[in-house]
Short mmCIF file of C-alpha atoms in Angstrom, two decimals:
data_model
loop_
_atom_site.label_atom_id
_atom_site.label_comp_id
_atom_site.label_asym_id
_atom_site.label_seq_id
_atom_site.Cartn_x
_atom_site.Cartn_y
_atom_site.Cartn_z
CA ARG A 1 159.11 80.63 150.78
CA PRO A 2 156.45 82.63 152.24
CA GLY A 3 159.20 84.50 154.37
CA ARG A 4 161.33 85.34 151.64
CA TYR A 5 158.05 86.91 149.69
CA ALA A 6 157.24 88.93 152.70
CA LEU A 7 160.96 90.05 153.01
CA LYS A 8 160.97 90.95 149.45
CA ARG A 9 157.55 93.25 149.50
CA PHE A 10 158.95 94.80 152.57
CA LEU A 11 161.92 95.79 150.70
CA GLU A 12 160.25 96.91 147.55
CA LYS A 13 157.83 99.30 149.86
CA TRP A 14 161.31 100.56 151.71
CA LYS A 15 162.94 101.43 148.55
CA SER A 16 159.84 103.74 147.77
CA TYR A 17 159.30 104.90 151.30
CA ARG A 18 162.78 105.64 152.19
CA HIS A 19 162.99 108.67 149.57
CA ARG A 20 160.48 110.46 151.68
CA PHE A 21 161.35 109.09 155.13
CA VAL A 22 162.96 112.09 157.11
CA PRO A 23 165.53 110.10 159.60
CA TRP A 24 166.49 107.93 156.68
CA ILE A 25 166.90 111.19 154.47
CA VAL A 26 168.78 113.11 157.25
CA LEU A 27 171.22 110.12 157.98
CA ASN A 28 172.01 109.71 154.55
CA LEU A 29 172.05 113.16 153.57
CA SER A 30 174.60 114.12 156.15
CA LYS A 31 176.81 112.10 154.61
CA ASN A 32 176.67 113.86 151.13
CA GLU A 33 176.25 117.74 152.01
CA LYS A 34 175.97 118.55 148.26
CA THR A 35 172.40 117.33 148.63
CA LEU A 36 171.87 119.82 151.52
CA ARG A 37 171.27 123.32 151.53
CA GLN A 38 172.75 125.32 154.75
CA VAL A 39 170.83 128.21 156.44
CA THR A 40 171.99 129.94 159.26
CA GLU A 41 168.51 130.72 160.77
CA SER A 42 164.78 130.03 160.06
CA SER A 43 164.56 133.55 158.41
CA LYS A 44 167.57 132.78 155.92
CA ASP A 45 165.65 129.98 154.37
CA LYS A 46 164.00 132.15 151.74
CA LEU A 47 165.46 132.26 148.19
CA VAL A 48 162.49 134.73 147.11
CA PRO A 49 160.51 136.84 149.12
CA ASP A 50 157.26 136.26 150.53
CA GLU A 51 155.91 138.97 148.46
CA GLU A 52 156.85 137.36 145.44
CA VAL A 53 155.27 133.93 146.58
CA SER A 54 151.99 135.82 147.35
CA GLN A 55 151.72 137.43 143.79
CA THR A 56 152.02 134.03 142.04
CA LEU A 57 149.32 132.39 144.24
CA LEU A 58 147.04 135.17 143.76
CA LYS A 59 147.67 135.62 140.01
CA LEU A 60 146.53 131.72 139.79
CA PHE A 61 144.02 131.72 142.22
CA TRP A 62 142.34 135.10 140.72
CA ILE A 63 142.21 133.15 137.31
CA LEU A 64 140.74 129.77 138.86
CA LEU A 65 138.24 131.90 140.40
CA ARG A 66 137.11 133.89 137.53
CA SER A 67 136.90 130.31 135.60
CA GLN A 68 134.78 128.62 138.22
CA TRP A 69 132.58 132.21 138.51
CA ALA A 70 131.96 132.20 134.50
CA ASN A 71 131.08 128.17 134.78
CA ASN A 72 128.75 128.38 137.68
CA GLU A 73 124.98 130.22 137.03
CA GLN A 74 124.50 130.56 140.85
CA LEU A 75 127.74 132.49 141.36
CA ARG A 76 126.85 134.45 138.47
CA ALA A 77 123.48 135.52 139.78
CA ALA A 78 124.71 136.09 143.23
CA GLN A 79 127.94 138.06 142.47
CA THR A 80 129.00 140.17 145.34
CA GLN A 81 131.07 143.87 144.74
CA PHE A 82 133.83 141.93 145.14
CA LEU A 83 133.39 139.34 142.41
CA LYS A 84 132.14 142.45 139.98
CA GLN A 85 135.66 143.94 140.87
CA VAL A 86 137.47 141.01 139.75
CA LYS A 87 135.54 140.38 136.69
CA SER A 88 136.03 144.10 135.60
CA GLU A 89 139.83 143.49 135.62
CA GLU A 90 140.95 142.86 132.13
CA ASP A 91 142.95 139.47 132.08
CA GLU A 92 143.82 137.01 129.12
CA SER A 93 141.31 134.53 130.23
CA GLY A 94 138.39 136.81 128.94
CA GLY A 95 136.28 135.14 131.99
CA LEU A 96 136.11 131.86 130.14
CA PRO A 97 136.05 128.65 132.02
CA MET A 98 139.23 126.75 131.86
CA SER A 99 141.19 123.66 133.64
CA GLY A 100 143.71 124.14 136.34
CA ASP A 101 146.54 123.08 133.90
CA ASP A 102 145.43 125.72 131.31
CA ALA A 103 145.13 128.12 134.20
CA MET A 104 148.59 127.29 135.36
CA LEU A 105 149.88 127.13 131.82
CA GLN A 106 148.34 131.04 131.41
CA CYS A 107 149.55 132.21 134.56
CA VAL A 108 153.25 131.17 135.21
CA GLY A 109 154.00 129.80 131.82
CA PHE A 110 154.34 125.73 132.83
CA CYS A 111 152.33 123.03 134.07
CA ILE A 112 153.23 119.89 136.40
CA ASP A 113 151.97 116.71 137.13
CA ARG A 114 152.49 113.36 138.83
CA LYS A 115 154.13 110.61 136.94
CA GLN A 116 156.33 107.26 137.74
CA SER A 117 159.42 108.77 139.10
CA THR A 118 162.96 108.30 137.22
CA LEU A 119 164.33 107.25 140.21
CA PRO A 120 164.57 103.51 140.51
CA SER A 121 162.01 102.26 143.11
CA ALA A 122 160.83 105.59 144.24
CA GLY A 123 157.19 105.49 142.95
CA THR A 124 155.38 108.99 142.21
CA GLY A 125 157.38 111.96 141.19
CA VAL A 126 156.41 115.36 139.80
CA PHE A 127 157.16 116.79 136.13
CA VAL A 128 157.29 119.79 134.34
CA THR A 129 154.81 118.57 131.44
CA LYS A 130 154.69 121.89 129.59
CA GLY A 131 156.04 125.10 129.40
CA PHE A 132 159.30 126.35 131.05
CA VAL A 133 160.23 127.08 134.67
CA SER A 134 162.44 130.28 135.21
CA LYS A 135 164.73 130.30 138.13
CA GLY A 136 163.17 131.63 141.37
CA ALA A 137 159.63 130.49 140.27
CA THR A 138 157.10 128.94 142.68
CA VAL A 139 156.88 125.33 141.20
CA ALA A 140 154.63 123.91 143.93
CA LEU A 141 152.76 123.52 147.10
CA TYR A 142 153.18 121.18 149.86
CA PRO A 143 149.69 120.31 150.68
CA GLY A 144 148.26 118.89 154.18
CA THR A 145 147.19 119.40 157.92
CA VAL A 146 149.34 121.98 159.65
CA TYR A 147 150.31 120.74 163.11
CA GLN A 148 152.26 122.97 165.71
CA SER A 149 155.27 121.42 167.43
CA TYR A 150 153.36 120.66 170.58
CA GLU A 151 150.05 118.79 168.94
CA PRO A 152 149.62 115.39 168.71
CA ILE A 153 150.73 113.28 165.51
CA LEU A 154 151.95 110.00 166.57
CA LEU A 155 148.98 107.84 165.02
CA GLN A 156 149.01 109.88 161.75
CA SER A 157 152.68 109.70 161.40
CA ILE A 158 153.08 105.71 161.43
CA ARG A 159 154.27 104.41 158.30
CA ASN A 160 153.66 107.72 156.97
CA PRO A 161 156.41 109.10 154.63
CA PHE A 162 154.88 112.38 153.99
CA VAL A 163 155.45 114.21 157.20
CA PHE A 164 157.20 117.37 156.49
CA ARG A 165 159.31 119.31 159.22
CA CYS A 166 159.65 123.03 158.85
CA ILE A 167 162.59 124.53 160.61
CA ASP A 168 160.69 125.72 163.71
CA GLY A 169 159.12 122.18 164.55
CA VAL A 170 155.94 122.90 162.70
CA LEU A 171 154.66 119.57 160.92
CA ILE A 172 152.75 119.23 157.73
CA ASP A 173 150.93 116.06 157.08
CA GLY A 174 150.74 115.68 153.30
CA ASN A 175 149.31 111.96 152.97
CA ASP A 176 146.36 111.81 151.06
CA LYS A 177 145.14 108.45 152.39
CA GLY A 178 144.09 106.80 155.47
CA ILE A 179 143.54 108.76 158.75
CA SER A 180 145.60 111.74 157.56
CA ARG A 181 142.95 111.86 154.88
CA VAL A 182 140.18 111.95 157.52
CA VAL A 183 142.02 114.44 159.88
CA PHE A 184 142.16 117.03 156.83
CA LYS A 185 138.82 116.70 155.69
CA SER A 186 137.37 117.09 159.01
CA CYS A 187 139.27 120.37 159.76
CA SER A 188 138.55 121.67 156.61
CA GLY A 189 134.93 121.28 156.87
CA ARG A 190 135.22 122.84 160.56
CA ASP A 191 136.86 126.08 159.37
CA ARG A 192 134.21 127.31 157.00
CA VAL A 193 133.24 130.84 157.39
CA GLY A 194 129.77 131.38 156.19
CA PRO A 195 129.96 130.61 152.76
CA PHE A 196 133.39 130.73 152.42
CA ILE A 197 135.57 127.58 152.22
CA MET A 198 139.13 128.23 153.76
CA SER A 199 140.98 125.31 152.31
CA ASP A 200 141.00 123.13 149.33
CA THR A 201 140.32 119.39 149.63
CA SER A 202 140.76 118.55 145.95
CA TRP A 203 144.50 117.60 146.55
CA LEU A 204 143.18 114.86 148.04
CA THR A 205 141.95 113.26 144.62
CA ALA A 206 143.58 112.65 141.31
CA ARG A 207 143.11 115.91 139.88
CA PRO A 208 143.21 119.00 142.28
CA GLN A 209 141.79 122.14 140.99
CA ASN A 210 144.94 123.75 142.36
CA PRO A 211 147.43 122.24 140.01
CA LEU A 212 150.40 123.34 142.32
CA ALA A 213 149.16 121.07 145.33
CA VAL A 214 151.48 117.87 144.27
CA GLY A 215 154.40 119.20 146.26
CA GLN A 216 154.35 115.94 148.66
CA TYR A 217 155.39 113.91 145.75
CA VAL A 218 158.65 115.56 144.87
CA ASN A 219 161.47 113.17 145.31
CA ASN A 220 164.70 114.16 147.10
CA CYS A 221 167.59 114.60 145.12
CA SER A 222 170.55 112.49 145.02
CA ASN A 223 174.23 112.65 143.45
CA LYS A 224 172.68 111.51 139.87
CA CYS A 225 169.65 113.58 140.10
CA PRO A 226 170.89 117.08 141.48
CA ALA A 227 167.99 119.29 143.21
CA ASN A 228 166.39 121.97 140.81
CA VAL A 229 164.00 123.09 143.53
CA CYS A 230 164.03 123.88 147.24
CA TYR A 231 161.64 124.14 149.87
CA GLN A 232 160.66 127.50 151.42
CA GLU A 233 158.47 128.17 154.62
CA TYR A 234 155.55 130.73 153.54
CA ASP A 235 153.22 132.10 156.10
CA VAL A 236 149.62 132.94 154.46
CA PRO A 237 149.48 136.71 155.59
CA ASP A 238 146.16 138.02 157.14
CA THR A 239 145.48 140.03 154.14
CA PHE A 240 145.04 137.12 151.63
CA PRO A 241 141.64 137.45 150.33
CA ILE A 242 138.82 135.06 151.85
CA GLU A 243 137.52 134.23 148.54
CA LEU A 244 141.02 132.90 147.50
CA ARG A 245 141.46 130.71 150.35
CA GLN A 246 139.25 128.04 148.83
CA TYR A 247 142.40 126.80 146.95
CA LEU A 248 144.99 126.71 149.45
CA PRO A 249 145.72 123.10 150.29
CA ASN A 250 146.64 123.42 154.27
CA VAL A 251 144.57 123.61 156.97
CA ASN A 252 145.54 124.12 160.78
CA TYR A 253 144.90 120.92 163.19
CA SER A 254 143.69 123.22 165.95
CA GLN A 255 141.08 125.73 165.07
CA ASP A 256 142.27 127.96 167.96
CA SER A 257 146.00 128.45 166.41
CA GLN A 258 146.84 131.85 166.94
CA ARG A 259 149.62 131.54 164.23
CA PRO A 260 149.39 132.44 160.40
CA LEU A 261 148.52 129.41 158.40
CA ARG A 262 151.89 127.73 157.54
CA CYS A 263 152.27 126.80 153.87
CA VAL A 264 155.47 125.33 152.33
CA VAL A 265 156.41 125.96 148.57
CA LEU A 266 159.20 124.74 146.31
CA VAL A 267 160.79 127.04 144.31
CA SER A 268 163.17 126.72 141.58
CA LEU A 269 166.99 126.60 142.09
CA ARG A 270 167.52 127.04 138.12
CA ASP A 271 165.53 127.12 134.84
CA ILE A 272 163.60 123.97 134.22
CA THR A 273 162.33 122.66 130.86
CA ALA A 274 159.37 120.37 130.06
CA GLY A 275 160.09 116.81 130.47
CA GLU A 276 162.18 117.36 133.79
CA GLU A 277 161.46 115.98 137.14
CA LEU A 278 161.53 117.81 140.09
CA PHE A 279 163.69 117.02 142.85
CA SER A 280 164.35 118.82 146.10
CA ASN A 281 166.95 119.23 148.62
CA TYR A 282 166.67 119.64 152.21
CA TYR A 283 168.19 122.47 154.42
CA THR A 284 169.87 122.39 157.75
CA VAL A 285 170.32 124.98 159.80
CA VAL A 286 174.06 125.70 160.91
CA HIS A 287 175.13 128.01 163.98
#
């Protein structure tokens, strides 16, 4: 009887785990190419230009910063010329404090949140809760620690369904628990530049200040639930304002990494309405 109970618990966990377990996904998706998106090379994976992704992130992060500025007396008292310029720009928020969801609704016209997935035994999923998502919109970010292909991730990867592999072998560990959580917080604290925080740790909590940072909970599509979003790699440009990097939910594992910070965004493949769950597909490189 104890053995049957243990087996039952294992099968229940596996049914949830497999929806994000990369080897299982690759093996099963190869049998059904409808769930795969083929690209000829890494530079061809982008459905929308990086500039459009940057514009969405900058617009949302500006609003979050202004809201934070308006709600913090110390920031008001110690405003820099940069913040004066930001505050002087006209925007619909009027500088009033607002939640991340309100900022997202104002900026991109929709909100997303984590809920129980409609897929049997899949655990948590991500849903559009308000508004309307147009085709080609940046819908979510995949948070986590960024590992280059040569960096160690063995311990962090054990029983971890949240390790995302990019086309060039870069890995992003989006697990918000255990050793993965400790590693991210440690790297984030290490990378401060003076008073500026260079990454967002709030995605490790139930209410991230950046409402886009829930992409690791988007489940893979199936025949019954076709993909409405896809992954797209995005390297943060050097020109990205230092004051806004506090909202980026990614950090490099190595401090001396010479490559730009890798992020992965989820882009909508079609129009998506409120109430729909997000389902992603995986790309495969064909030669």
